[in-house]
Short mmCIF file of C-alpha atoms in Angstrom, two decimals:
data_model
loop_
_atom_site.label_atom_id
_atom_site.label_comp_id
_atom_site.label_asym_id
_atom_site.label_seq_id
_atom_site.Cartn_x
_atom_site.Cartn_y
_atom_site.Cartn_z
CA UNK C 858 3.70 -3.28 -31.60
CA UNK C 859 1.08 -0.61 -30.33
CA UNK C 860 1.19 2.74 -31.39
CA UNK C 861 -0.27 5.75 -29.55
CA UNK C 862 -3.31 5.64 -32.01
CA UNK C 863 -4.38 2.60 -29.68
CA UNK C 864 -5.12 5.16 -26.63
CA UNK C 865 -8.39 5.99 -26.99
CA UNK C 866 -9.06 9.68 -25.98
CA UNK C 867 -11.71 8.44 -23.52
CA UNK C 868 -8.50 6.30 -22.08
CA UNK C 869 -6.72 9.82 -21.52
CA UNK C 870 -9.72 11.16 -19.94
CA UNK C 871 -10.36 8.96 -17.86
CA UNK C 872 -6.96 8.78 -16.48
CA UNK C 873 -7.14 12.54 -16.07
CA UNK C 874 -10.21 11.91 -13.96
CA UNK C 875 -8.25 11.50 -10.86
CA UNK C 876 -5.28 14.32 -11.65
CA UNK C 877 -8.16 16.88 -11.58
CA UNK C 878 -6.96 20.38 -12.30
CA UNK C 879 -3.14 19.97 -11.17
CA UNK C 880 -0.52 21.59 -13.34
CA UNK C 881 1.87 19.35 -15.26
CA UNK C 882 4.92 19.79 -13.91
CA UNK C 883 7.95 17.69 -15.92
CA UNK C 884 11.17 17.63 -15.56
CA UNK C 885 13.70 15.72 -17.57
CA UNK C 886 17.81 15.94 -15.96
CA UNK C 887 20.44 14.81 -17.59
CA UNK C 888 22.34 12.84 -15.28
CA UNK C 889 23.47 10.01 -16.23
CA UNK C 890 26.19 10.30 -18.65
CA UNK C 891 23.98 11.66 -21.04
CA UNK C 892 26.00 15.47 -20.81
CA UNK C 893 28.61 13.33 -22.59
CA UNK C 894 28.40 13.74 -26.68
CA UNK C 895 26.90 11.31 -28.28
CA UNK C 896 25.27 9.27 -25.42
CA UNK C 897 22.04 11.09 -24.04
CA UNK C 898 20.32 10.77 -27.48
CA UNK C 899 20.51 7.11 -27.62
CA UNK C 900 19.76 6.73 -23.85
CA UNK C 901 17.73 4.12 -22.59
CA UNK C 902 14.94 6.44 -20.65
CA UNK C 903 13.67 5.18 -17.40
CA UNK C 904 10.79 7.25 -16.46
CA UNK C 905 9.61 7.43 -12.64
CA UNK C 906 6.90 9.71 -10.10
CA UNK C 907 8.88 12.11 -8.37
CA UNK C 908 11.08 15.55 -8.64
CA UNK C 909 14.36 15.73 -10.33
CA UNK C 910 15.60 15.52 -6.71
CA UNK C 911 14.28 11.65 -6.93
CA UNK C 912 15.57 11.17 -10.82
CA UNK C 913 19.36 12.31 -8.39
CA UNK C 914 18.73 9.76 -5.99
CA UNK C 915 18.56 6.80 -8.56
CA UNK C 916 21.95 8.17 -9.89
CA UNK C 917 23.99 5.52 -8.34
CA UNK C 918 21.63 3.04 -9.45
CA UNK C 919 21.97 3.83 -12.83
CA UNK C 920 25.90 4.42 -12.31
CA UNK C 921 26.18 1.04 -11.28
CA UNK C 922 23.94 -0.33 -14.01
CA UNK C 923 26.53 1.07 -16.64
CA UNK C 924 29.50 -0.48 -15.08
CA UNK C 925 27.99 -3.54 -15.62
CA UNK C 926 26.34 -2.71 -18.86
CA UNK C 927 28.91 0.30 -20.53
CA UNK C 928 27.18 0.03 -23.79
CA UNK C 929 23.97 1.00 -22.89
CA UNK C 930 23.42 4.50 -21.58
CA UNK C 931 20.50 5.22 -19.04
CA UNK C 932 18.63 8.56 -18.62
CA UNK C 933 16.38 8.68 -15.12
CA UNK C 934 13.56 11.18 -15.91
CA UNK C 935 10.94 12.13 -13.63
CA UNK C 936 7.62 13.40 -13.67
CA UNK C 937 5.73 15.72 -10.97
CA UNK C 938 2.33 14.43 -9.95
CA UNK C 939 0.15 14.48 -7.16
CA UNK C 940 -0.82 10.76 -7.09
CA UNK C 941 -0.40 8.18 -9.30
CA UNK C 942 -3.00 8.65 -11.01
CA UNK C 943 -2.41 11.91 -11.95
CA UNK C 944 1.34 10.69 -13.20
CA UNK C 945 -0.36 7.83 -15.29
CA UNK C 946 -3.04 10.33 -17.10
CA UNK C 947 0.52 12.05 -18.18
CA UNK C 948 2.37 9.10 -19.28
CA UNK C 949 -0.92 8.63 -21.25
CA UNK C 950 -0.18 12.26 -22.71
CA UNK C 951 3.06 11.35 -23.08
CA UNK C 952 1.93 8.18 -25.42
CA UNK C 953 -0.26 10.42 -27.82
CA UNK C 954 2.62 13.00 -28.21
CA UNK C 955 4.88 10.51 -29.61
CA UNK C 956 7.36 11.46 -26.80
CA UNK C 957 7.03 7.88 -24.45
CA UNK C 958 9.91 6.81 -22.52
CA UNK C 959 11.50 2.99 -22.72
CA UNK C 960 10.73 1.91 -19.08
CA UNK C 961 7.81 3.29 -16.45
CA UNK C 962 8.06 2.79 -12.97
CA UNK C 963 4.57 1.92 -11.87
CA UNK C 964 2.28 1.08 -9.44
CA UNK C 965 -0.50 -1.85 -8.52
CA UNK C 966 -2.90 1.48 -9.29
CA UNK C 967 -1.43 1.50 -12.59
CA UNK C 968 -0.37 -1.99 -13.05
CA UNK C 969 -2.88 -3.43 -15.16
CA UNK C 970 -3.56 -0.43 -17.38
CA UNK C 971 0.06 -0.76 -18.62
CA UNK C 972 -0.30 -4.57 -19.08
CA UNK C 973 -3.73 -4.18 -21.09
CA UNK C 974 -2.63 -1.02 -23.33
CA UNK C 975 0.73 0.46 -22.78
CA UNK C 976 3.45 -2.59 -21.53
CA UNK C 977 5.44 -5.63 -22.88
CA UNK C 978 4.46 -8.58 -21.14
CA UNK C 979 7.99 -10.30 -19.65
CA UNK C 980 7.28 -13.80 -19.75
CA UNK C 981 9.95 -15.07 -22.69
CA UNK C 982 12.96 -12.86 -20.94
CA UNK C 983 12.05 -14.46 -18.11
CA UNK C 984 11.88 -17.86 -19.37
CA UNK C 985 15.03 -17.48 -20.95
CA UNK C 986 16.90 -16.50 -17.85
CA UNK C 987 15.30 -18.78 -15.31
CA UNK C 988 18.04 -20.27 -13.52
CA UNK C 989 19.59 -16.26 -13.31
CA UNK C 990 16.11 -15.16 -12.07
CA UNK C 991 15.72 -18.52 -9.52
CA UNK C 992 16.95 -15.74 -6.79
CA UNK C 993 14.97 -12.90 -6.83
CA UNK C 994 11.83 -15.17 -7.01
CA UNK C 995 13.21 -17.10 -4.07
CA UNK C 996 13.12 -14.00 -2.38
CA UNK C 997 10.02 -12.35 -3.16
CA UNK C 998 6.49 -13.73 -2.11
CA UNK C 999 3.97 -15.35 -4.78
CA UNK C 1000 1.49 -12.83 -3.81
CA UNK C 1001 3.39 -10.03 -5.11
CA UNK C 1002 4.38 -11.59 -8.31
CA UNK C 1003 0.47 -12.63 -8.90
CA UNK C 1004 -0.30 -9.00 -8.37
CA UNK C 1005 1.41 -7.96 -11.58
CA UNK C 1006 0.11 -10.98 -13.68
CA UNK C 1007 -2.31 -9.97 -16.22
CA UNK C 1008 -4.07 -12.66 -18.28
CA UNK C 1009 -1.57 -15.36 -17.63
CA UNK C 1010 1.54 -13.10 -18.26
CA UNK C 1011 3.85 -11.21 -15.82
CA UNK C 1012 4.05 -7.58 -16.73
CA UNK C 1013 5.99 -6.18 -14.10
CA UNK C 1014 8.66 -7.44 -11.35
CA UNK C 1015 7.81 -6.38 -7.71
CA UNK C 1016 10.71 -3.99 -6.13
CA UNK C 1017 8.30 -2.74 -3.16
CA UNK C 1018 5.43 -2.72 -1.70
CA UNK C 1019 3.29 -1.73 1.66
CA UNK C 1020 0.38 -3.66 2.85
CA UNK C 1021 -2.02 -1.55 4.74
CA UNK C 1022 -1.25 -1.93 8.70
CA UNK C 1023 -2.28 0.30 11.04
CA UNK C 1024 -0.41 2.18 12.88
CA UNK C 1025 -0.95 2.81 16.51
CA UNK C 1026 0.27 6.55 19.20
CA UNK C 1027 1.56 4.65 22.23
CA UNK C 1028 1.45 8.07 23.05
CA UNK C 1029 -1.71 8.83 23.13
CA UNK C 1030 -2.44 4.68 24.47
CA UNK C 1031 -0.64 5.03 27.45
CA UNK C 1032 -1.91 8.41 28.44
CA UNK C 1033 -5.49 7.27 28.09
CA UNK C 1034 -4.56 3.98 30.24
CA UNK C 1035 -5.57 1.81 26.93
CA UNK C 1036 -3.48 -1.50 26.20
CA UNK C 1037 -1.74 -2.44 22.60
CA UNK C 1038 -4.38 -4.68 21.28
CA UNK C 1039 -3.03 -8.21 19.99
CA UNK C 1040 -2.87 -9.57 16.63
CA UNK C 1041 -6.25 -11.58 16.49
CA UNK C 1042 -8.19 -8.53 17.27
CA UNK C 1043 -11.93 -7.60 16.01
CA UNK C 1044 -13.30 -4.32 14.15
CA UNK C 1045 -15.34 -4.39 17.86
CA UNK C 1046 -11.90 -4.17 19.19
CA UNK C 1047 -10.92 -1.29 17.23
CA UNK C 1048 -14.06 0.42 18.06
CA UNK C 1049 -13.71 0.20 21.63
CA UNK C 1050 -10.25 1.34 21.31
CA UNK C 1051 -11.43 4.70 19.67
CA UNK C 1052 -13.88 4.73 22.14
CA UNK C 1053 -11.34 5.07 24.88
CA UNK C 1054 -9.28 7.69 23.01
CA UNK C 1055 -12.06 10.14 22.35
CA UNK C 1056 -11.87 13.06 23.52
CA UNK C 1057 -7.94 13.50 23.46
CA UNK C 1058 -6.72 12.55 20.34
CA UNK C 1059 -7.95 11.99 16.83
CA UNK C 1060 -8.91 8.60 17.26
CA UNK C 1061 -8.96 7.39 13.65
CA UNK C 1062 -7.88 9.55 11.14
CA UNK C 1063 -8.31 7.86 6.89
CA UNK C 1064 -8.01 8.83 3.51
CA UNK C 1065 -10.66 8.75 0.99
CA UNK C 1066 -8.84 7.11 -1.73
CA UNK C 1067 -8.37 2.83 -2.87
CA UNK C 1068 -5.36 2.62 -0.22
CA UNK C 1069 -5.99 3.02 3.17
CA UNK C 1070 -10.02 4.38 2.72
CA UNK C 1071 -12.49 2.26 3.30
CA UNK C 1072 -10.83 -0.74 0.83
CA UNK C 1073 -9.18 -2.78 3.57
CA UNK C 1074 -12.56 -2.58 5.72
CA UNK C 1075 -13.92 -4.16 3.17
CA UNK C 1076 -11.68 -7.14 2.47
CA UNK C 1077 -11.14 -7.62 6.09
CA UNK C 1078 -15.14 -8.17 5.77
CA UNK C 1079 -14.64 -10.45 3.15
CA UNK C 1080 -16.01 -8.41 0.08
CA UNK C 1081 -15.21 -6.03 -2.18
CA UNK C 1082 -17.10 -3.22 -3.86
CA UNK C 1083 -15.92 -5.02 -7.28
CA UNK C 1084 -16.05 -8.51 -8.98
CA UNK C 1085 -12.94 -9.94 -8.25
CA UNK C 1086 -11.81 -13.25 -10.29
CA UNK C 1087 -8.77 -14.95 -11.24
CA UNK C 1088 -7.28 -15.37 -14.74
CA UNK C 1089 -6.21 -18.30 -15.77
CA UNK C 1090 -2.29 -19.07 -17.22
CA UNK C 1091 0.95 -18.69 -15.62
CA UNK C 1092 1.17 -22.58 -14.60
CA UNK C 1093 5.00 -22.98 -16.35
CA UNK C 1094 6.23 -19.85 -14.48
CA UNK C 1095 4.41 -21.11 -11.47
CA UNK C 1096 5.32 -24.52 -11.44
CA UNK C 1097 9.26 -22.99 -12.72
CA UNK C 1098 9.58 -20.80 -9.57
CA UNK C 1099 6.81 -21.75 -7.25
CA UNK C 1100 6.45 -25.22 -6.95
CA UNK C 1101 3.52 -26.63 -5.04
CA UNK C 1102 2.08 -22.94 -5.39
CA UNK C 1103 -1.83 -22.60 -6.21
CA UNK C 1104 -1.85 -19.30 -8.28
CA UNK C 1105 -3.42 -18.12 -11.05
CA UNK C 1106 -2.75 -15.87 -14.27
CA UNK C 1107 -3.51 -12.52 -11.82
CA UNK C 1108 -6.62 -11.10 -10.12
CA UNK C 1109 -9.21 -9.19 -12.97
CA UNK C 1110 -11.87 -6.89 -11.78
CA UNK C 1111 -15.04 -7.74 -13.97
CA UNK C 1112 -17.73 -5.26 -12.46
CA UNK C 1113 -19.49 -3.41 -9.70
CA UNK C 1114 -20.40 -5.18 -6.15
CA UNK C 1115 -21.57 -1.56 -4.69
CA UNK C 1116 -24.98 -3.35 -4.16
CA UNK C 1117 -23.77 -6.22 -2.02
CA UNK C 1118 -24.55 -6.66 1.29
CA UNK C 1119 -21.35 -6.54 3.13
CA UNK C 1120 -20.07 -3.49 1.23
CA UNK C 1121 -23.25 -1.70 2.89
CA UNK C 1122 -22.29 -3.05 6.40
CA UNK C 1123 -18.85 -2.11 6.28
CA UNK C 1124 -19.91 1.48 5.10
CA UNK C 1125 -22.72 2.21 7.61
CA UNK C 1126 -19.59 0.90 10.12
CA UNK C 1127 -17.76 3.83 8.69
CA UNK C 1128 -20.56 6.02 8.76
CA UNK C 1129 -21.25 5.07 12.34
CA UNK C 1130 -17.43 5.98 13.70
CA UNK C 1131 -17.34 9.34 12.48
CA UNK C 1132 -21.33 9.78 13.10
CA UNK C 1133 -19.83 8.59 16.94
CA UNK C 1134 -17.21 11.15 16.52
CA UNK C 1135 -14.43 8.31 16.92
CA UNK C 1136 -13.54 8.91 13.52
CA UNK C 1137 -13.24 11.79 11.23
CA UNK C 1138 -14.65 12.46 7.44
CA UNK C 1139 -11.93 11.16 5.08
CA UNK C 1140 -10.36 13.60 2.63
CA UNK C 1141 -9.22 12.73 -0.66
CA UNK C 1142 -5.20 12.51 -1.15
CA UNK C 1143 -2.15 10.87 0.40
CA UNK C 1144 -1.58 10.77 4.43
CA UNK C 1145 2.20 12.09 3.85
CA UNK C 1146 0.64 15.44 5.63
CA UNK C 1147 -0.58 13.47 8.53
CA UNK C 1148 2.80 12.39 9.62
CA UNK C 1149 3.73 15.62 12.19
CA UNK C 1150 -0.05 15.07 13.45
CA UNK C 1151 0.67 11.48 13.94
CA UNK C 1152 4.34 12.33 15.40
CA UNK C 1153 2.86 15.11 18.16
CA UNK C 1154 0.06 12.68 19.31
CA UNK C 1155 -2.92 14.44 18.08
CA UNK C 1156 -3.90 11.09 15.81
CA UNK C 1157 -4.55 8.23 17.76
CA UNK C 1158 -4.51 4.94 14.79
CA UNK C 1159 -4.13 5.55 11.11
CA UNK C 1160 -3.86 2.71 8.22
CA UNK C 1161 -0.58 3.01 6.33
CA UNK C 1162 2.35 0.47 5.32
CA UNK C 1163 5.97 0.35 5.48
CA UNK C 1164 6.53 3.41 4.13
CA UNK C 1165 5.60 5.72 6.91
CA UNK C 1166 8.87 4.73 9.11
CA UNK C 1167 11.01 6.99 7.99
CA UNK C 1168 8.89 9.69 7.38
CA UNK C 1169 8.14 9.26 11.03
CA UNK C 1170 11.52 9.37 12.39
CA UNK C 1171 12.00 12.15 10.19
CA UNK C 1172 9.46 14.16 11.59
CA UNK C 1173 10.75 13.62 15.16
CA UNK C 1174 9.20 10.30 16.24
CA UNK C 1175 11.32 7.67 18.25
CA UNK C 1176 10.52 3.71 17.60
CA UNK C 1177 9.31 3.55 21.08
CA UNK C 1178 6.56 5.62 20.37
CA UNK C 1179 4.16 4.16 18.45
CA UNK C 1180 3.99 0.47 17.09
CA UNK C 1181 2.42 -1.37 14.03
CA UNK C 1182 -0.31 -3.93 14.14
CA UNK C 1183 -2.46 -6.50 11.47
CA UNK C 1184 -5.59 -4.87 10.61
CA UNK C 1185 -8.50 -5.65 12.63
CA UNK C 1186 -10.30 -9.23 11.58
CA UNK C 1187 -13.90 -9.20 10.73
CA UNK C 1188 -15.07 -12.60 8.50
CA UNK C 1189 -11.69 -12.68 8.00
CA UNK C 1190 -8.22 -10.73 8.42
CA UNK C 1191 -7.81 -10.41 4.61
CA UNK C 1192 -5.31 -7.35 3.97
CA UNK C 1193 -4.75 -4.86 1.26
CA UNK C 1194 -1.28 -4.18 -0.07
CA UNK C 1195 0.12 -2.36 -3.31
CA UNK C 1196 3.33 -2.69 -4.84
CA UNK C 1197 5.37 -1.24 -7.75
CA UNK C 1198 7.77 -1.99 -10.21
CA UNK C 1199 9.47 -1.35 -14.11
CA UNK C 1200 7.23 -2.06 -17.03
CA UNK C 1201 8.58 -1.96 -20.74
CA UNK C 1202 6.78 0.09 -23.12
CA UNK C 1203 5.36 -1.65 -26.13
CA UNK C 1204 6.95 1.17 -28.29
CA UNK C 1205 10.13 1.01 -27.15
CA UNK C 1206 12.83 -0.21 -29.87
CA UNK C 1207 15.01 -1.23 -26.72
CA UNK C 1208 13.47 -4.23 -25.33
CA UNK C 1209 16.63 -6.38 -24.71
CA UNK C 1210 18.23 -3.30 -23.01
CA UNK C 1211 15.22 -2.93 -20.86
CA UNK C 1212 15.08 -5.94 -19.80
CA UNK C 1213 18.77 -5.86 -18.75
CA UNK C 1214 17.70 -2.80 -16.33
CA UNK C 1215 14.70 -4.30 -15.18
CA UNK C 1216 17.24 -7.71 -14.28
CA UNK C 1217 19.69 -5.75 -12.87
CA UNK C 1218 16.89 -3.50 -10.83
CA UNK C 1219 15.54 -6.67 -9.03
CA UNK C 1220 18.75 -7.71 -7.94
CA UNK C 1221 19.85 -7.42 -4.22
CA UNK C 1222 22.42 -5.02 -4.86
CA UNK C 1223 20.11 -2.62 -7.23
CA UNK C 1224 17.74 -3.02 -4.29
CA UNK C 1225 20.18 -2.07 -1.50
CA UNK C 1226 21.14 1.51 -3.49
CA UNK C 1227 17.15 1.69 -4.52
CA UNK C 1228 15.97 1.46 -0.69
CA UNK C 1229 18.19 2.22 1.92
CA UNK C 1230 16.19 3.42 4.10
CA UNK C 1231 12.55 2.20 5.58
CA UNK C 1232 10.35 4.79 3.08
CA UNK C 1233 8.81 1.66 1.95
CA UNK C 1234 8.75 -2.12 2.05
CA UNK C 1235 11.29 -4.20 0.06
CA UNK C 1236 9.93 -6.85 -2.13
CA UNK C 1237 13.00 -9.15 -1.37
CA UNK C 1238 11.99 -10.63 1.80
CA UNK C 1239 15.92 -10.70 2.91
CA UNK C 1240 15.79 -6.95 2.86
CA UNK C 1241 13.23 -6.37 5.68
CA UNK C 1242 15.84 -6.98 8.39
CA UNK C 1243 17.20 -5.45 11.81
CA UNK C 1244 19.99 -4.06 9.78
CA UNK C 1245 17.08 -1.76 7.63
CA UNK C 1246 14.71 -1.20 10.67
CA UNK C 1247 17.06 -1.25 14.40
CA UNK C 1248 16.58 2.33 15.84
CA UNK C 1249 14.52 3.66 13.30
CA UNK C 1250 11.34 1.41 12.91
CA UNK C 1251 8.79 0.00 15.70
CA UNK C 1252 9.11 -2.78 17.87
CA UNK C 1253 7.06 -4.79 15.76
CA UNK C 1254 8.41 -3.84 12.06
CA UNK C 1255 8.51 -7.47 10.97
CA UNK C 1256 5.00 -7.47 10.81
CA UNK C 1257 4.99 -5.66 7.37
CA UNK C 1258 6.40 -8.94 5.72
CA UNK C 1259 4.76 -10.96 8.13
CA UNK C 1260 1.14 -9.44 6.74
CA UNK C 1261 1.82 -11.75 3.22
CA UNK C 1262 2.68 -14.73 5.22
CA UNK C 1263 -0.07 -14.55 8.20
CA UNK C 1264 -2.64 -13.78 5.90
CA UNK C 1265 -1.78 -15.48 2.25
CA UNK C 1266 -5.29 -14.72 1.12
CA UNK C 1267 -4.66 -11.36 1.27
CA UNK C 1268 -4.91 -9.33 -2.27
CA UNK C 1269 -3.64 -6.30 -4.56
CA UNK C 1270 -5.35 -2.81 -4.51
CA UNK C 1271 -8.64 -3.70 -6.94
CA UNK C 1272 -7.52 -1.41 -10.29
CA UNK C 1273 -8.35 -2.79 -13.41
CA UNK C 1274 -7.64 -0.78 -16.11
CA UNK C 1275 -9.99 1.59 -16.21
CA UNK C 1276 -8.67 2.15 -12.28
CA UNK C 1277 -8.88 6.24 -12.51
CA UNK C 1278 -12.45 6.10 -13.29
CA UNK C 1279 -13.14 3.58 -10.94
CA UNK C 1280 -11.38 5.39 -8.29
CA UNK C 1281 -13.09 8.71 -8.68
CA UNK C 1282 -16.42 7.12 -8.77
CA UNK C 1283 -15.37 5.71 -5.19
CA UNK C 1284 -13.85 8.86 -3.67
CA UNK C 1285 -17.31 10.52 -4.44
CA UNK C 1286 -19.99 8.17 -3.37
CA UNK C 1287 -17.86 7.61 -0.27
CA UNK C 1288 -17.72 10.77 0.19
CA UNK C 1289 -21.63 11.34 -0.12
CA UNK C 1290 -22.53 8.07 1.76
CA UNK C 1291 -20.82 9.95 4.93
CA UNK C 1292 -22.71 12.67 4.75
CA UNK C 1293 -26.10 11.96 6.28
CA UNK C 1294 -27.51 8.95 7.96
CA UNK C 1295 -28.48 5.04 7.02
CA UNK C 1296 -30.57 6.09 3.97
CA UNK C 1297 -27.71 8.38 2.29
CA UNK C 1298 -25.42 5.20 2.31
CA UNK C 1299 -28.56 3.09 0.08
CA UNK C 1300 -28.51 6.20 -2.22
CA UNK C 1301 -24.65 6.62 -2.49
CA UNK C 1302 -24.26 3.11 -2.93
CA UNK C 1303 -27.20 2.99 -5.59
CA UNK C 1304 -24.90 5.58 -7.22
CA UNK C 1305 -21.80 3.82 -7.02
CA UNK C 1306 -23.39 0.85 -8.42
CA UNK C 1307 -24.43 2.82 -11.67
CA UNK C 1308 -20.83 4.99 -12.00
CA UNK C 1309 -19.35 1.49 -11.78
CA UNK C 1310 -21.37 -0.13 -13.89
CA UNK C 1311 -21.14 3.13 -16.90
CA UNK C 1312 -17.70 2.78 -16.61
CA UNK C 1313 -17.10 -1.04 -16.77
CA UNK C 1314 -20.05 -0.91 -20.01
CA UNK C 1315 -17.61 1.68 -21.92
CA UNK C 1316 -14.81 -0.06 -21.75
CA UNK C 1317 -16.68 -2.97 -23.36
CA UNK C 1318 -17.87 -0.91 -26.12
CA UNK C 1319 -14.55 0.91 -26.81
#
């Protein structure tokens, strides 16, 4: 069993790299059952991003949980953050106080960090309940599962997930006499259609961050600014749930590829849109800001998943006014997603019970109270249905599933564990490489390849 004496203080740090100088913010209701003598000490603590507003809306989870399980008690506690990876650098705290939860709802971003230092790998529970498990895996695609495999073991079972789409303003389309471009279209596509919404709109508005930035442009290209390779392991569960399936024991990220060729194409192609005004500089942080820009027509395209539909009708946006496509193919039409889901804590003394939440969690009923609206993508491919998106999502809302099954190759955000430090190094050579012309993007590169590199050696000597 690990102890917080196994989080190295570089670990913290480096986590903390991407929080920068927010406030920590934590807030820890009581609401479930735990105002009741005698039950809130002994509480099974399930810990997740958000406000106690959030921690209130997985109440009824949590209710039902304890119908079905009255002898074990659940707390919901949340934590304030401003990205993940600011809520991951205080779990870490969290850890070295002594003060760690039982269960962590996490992230791809965060994914393999818990499976390498801070989570309980799931494989024997699993193993033990096949046949009661045999539906959620017949539910959920192999990609997803593969993307929470660390090593050979599974770490975490996928409740959501959005694969970067992009989004199109028939808005700002129609008004600019432009056409809704089909699903085999080009990166010379997408440039063209910028081209023809210049000048009224926005035309491509990004984030400067792993989801969304300049990370699908680059698998789409077929590369990646690190080494990916497969683990081996996982053939029983494989060959249990997913007959006939060709996976591995999950993706690992082994070092830099700044210096390849195809990550400098697809960044001069950046460069060149917002050099061509068709594009503007990315800013670091989520898009959640850009959905009134989005709603009033003022952005023409922006990459985002599932999770932007009801944000959009929310903000004032019918269906039939914008519509959701498959990212542009380059080499190939490779897609980014991200997902998230429960992972145990090594120091919990409450394994068993966790693993009853994390059972009951994945079920379709859990998963009907968790998401009942389109804020995100279900993992169960049953969920993504008329009866979730009629009168709320786009015309073509389907093709959020559809992304895993069109494009099979496509892959998990790259974080290995040392994903905070990897991240920053990104947001800031990105951010430098669009600042000048052809030569800035050799230098920034150069000096993504060496903050890559630094951070990849210190984790081997820790």
């Amino acid at each position: 069993m690990a102890s917080s004496s196994n989080i190295t203080r570089r670990a913290l740090l480096g986590a903390a790299g991407v929080a920068g100088a927010a406030g920590t913010v934590v807030a820890w209701p009581r609401l479930t059952g735990a105002d009741i003598p005698g039950r809130g000490e002994d509480a099974l603590t399930v810990l997740i991003l958000g406000t106690s507003q959030d921690a209130a809306g997985r109440q009824a989870i949590a209710d039902a949980f304890m119908e079905e399980h009255p002898d074990i008690p659940v707390l919901i506690q949340s934590v304030q953050a401003t990205d993940w990876g600011d809520f991951f650098a205080k779990i870490l705290t969290m850890v070295a106080s002594g003060t760690e939860p039982d269960i962590v709802y996490t992230a791809t971003e965060g994914a393999q960090l818990f499976a390498e230092r801070l989570a309980l790998p799931l494989d024997d529970y699993i193993a033990h309940d096949a046949e009661e498990m045999r539906d959620y895996f017949e539910d959920v695609h192999p990609s997803l599962v593969e993307a929470f495999m660390y090593k050979g073991s599974l770490f975490q079972l996928p409740l959501d997930f959005n694969a970067a789409n992009m989004y199109l303003n028939l808005d700002v389309i129609e008004r600019n006499g432009l056409e809704m471009p089909g699903e085999d279209w080009t990166h010379d596509d997408f440039t063209e259609l910028l081209r023809g919404m210049k000048g009224d709109a926005t035309a491509y508005y990004w984030t400067n961050r792993l989801f969304g930035g300049v990370v699908p442009w680059l698998y789409v290209n077929d590369t990646s600014f690190l080494v990916e390779e497969r683990a081996t392991g996982g053939e029983d569960f494989w060959s249990t749930f997913y007959p006939g399936e060709e996976r591995s024991g999950g993706y690992l990220w082994t070092g830099s590829n700044a210096r390849h060729e195809r990550v400098h194409e697809t960044v001069e192609y950046m460069r060149g849109l917002v050099e061509e005004g068709l594009a503007v500089r990315p800013e670091e942080g989520g898009g959640n800001t850009l959905v009134g820009l989005f709603a009033s027509g003022r952005i023409g395209t922006t990459p985002a998943g599932g999770y932007w539909v009801q944000g959009l009708a929310e903000g004032g946006m019918s269906p039939e006014q914008y519509d959701v496509q498959f990212f542009p193919r380059w080499r190939t039409q490779r897609h980014q997603f991200g997902g998230a889901g429960y992972a145990v804590m090594k120091t919990t003394k409450k394994a068993d019970q966790a693993w009853e939440w994390i059972k009951f969690t994945a079920t379709r009923n859990a998963m009907e109270l968790a998401f009942p609206t389109p804020s995100t993508t279900p993992a169960r491919r049953s969920m993504v249905n008329d009866n979730l998106y009629t009168g709320v999502g786009p015309e073509h809302w389907s093709r959020f599933y559809d992304t895993l099954d069109r494009f099979p190759t496509s892959g998990p955000i790259p974080a290995p564990p040392q994903q905070a430090a990897v991240e920053t190094a990104l947001i800031r050579n990105i951010s430098t490489a669009l600042s000048g012309g052809p030569d800035q993007v050799d230098r920034s590169l150069e000096s993504l390849d060496r903050d890559l590199r630094d951070v990849f050696s210190q984790e081997d000597a820790s």
